[in-house]
Short mmCIF file of C-alpha atoms in Angstrom, two decimals:
data_model
loop_
_atom_site.label_atom_id
_atom_site.label_comp_id
_atom_site.label_asym_id
_atom_site.label_seq_id
_atom_site.Cartn_x
_atom_site.Cartn_y
_atom_site.Cartn_z
CA MET A 1 -8.90 -11.00 -6.50
CA ALA A 2 -6.64 -12.44 -3.84
CA LYS A 3 -5.65 -10.09 -1.03
CA VAL A 4 -1.96 -10.98 -1.14
CA CYS A 5 1.10 -8.73 -1.24
CA VAL A 6 3.30 -9.59 -4.23
CA VAL A 7 6.54 -8.68 -2.41
CA THR A 8 6.10 -9.97 1.15
CA GLY A 9 3.38 -12.57 0.56
CA LYS A 10 1.23 -11.23 3.39
CA LYS A 11 -2.29 -12.72 3.40
CA PRO A 12 -5.40 -12.25 5.51
CA MET A 13 -5.20 -13.83 8.96
CA SER A 14 -8.10 -15.00 11.08
CA GLY A 15 -8.74 -14.31 14.72
CA ASN A 16 -11.46 -13.38 17.18
CA ASN A 17 -13.46 -10.30 18.05
CA VAL A 18 -13.61 -10.38 21.84
CA SER A 19 -16.40 -8.41 23.50
CA HIS A 20 -16.38 -6.93 26.99
CA ALA A 21 -18.42 -9.98 28.08
CA ASN A 22 -15.62 -12.18 26.60
CA ASN A 23 -17.84 -13.45 23.75
CA LYS A 24 -15.71 -14.53 20.80
CA THR A 25 -16.70 -14.28 17.15
CA ARG A 26 -14.44 -14.98 14.17
CA ARG A 27 -13.00 -12.12 12.12
CA ARG A 28 -10.35 -11.48 9.46
CA PHE A 29 -7.27 -9.31 9.71
CA GLU A 30 -6.68 -7.90 6.21
CA PRO A 31 -3.22 -6.74 5.07
CA ASN A 32 -2.84 -3.03 4.27
CA LEU A 33 -2.61 -3.39 0.46
CA GLN A 34 -2.08 -0.45 -1.90
CA TYR A 35 -1.83 -0.24 -5.68
CA LYS A 36 1.48 1.52 -6.35
CA ARG A 37 3.40 2.37 -9.51
CA PHE A 38 7.17 2.02 -9.46
CA TRP A 39 9.55 3.23 -12.18
CA LEU A 40 12.00 0.56 -13.40
CA PRO A 41 14.93 2.52 -14.87
CA SER A 42 16.59 -0.56 -16.40
CA GLU A 43 13.46 -1.38 -18.45
CA LYS A 44 12.31 2.26 -18.84
CA ARG A 45 8.73 1.46 -17.83
CA TRP A 46 6.29 1.76 -14.96
CA VAL A 47 5.33 -1.35 -12.99
CA ARG A 48 2.02 -1.39 -11.13
CA MET A 49 2.03 -3.72 -8.12
CA ARG A 50 -0.36 -4.45 -5.28
CA VAL A 51 1.89 -4.18 -2.24
CA SER A 52 1.49 -3.84 1.50
CA ALA A 53 2.66 -0.78 3.42
CA LYS A 54 5.57 -2.88 4.77
CA ALA A 55 6.58 -3.77 1.20
CA ILE A 56 6.67 -0.08 0.23
CA LYS A 57 9.11 0.49 3.08
CA ILE A 58 11.22 -2.49 1.92
CA ILE A 59 11.30 -1.11 -1.64
CA ASN A 60 12.33 2.33 -0.35
CA LYS A 61 15.17 0.74 1.61
CA LYS A 62 16.51 -1.86 -0.88
CA GLY A 63 15.46 -0.25 -4.16
CA ILE A 64 12.96 -1.43 -6.73
CA GLU A 65 15.61 -3.07 -8.94
CA SER A 66 16.81 -5.47 -6.23
CA VAL A 67 13.25 -6.30 -5.12
CA VAL A 68 12.16 -7.08 -8.69
CA ALA A 69 15.29 -9.20 -9.24
CA GLN A 70 14.52 -11.16 -6.07
CA MET A 71 10.88 -11.66 -7.15
CA ARG A 72 11.97 -12.96 -10.57
CA LYS A 73 14.41 -15.32 -8.88
CA GLN A 74 11.48 -16.78 -6.93
CA GLY A 75 9.58 -17.25 -10.21
CA LYS A 76 7.07 -14.42 -9.81
CA LYS A 77 6.04 -12.42 -12.88
CA VAL A 78 6.64 -8.64 -12.81
#
């Protein structure tokens, strides 16, 4: 399964582990993804989404209805 947030589109990034001796090895920075259920009052159903912690804060601020409407406008399935 892809490690991608459905709201923000955050994906894993790559970078370096840097040791005290300044040796560099490649590593991945994973997004903080959570499975979360949100209640959609207009459709009277629960929606389960895999979202990042930042997306949860966005949904708390804007509301789930506006976020879902914006996702559908972009062509994403909810």
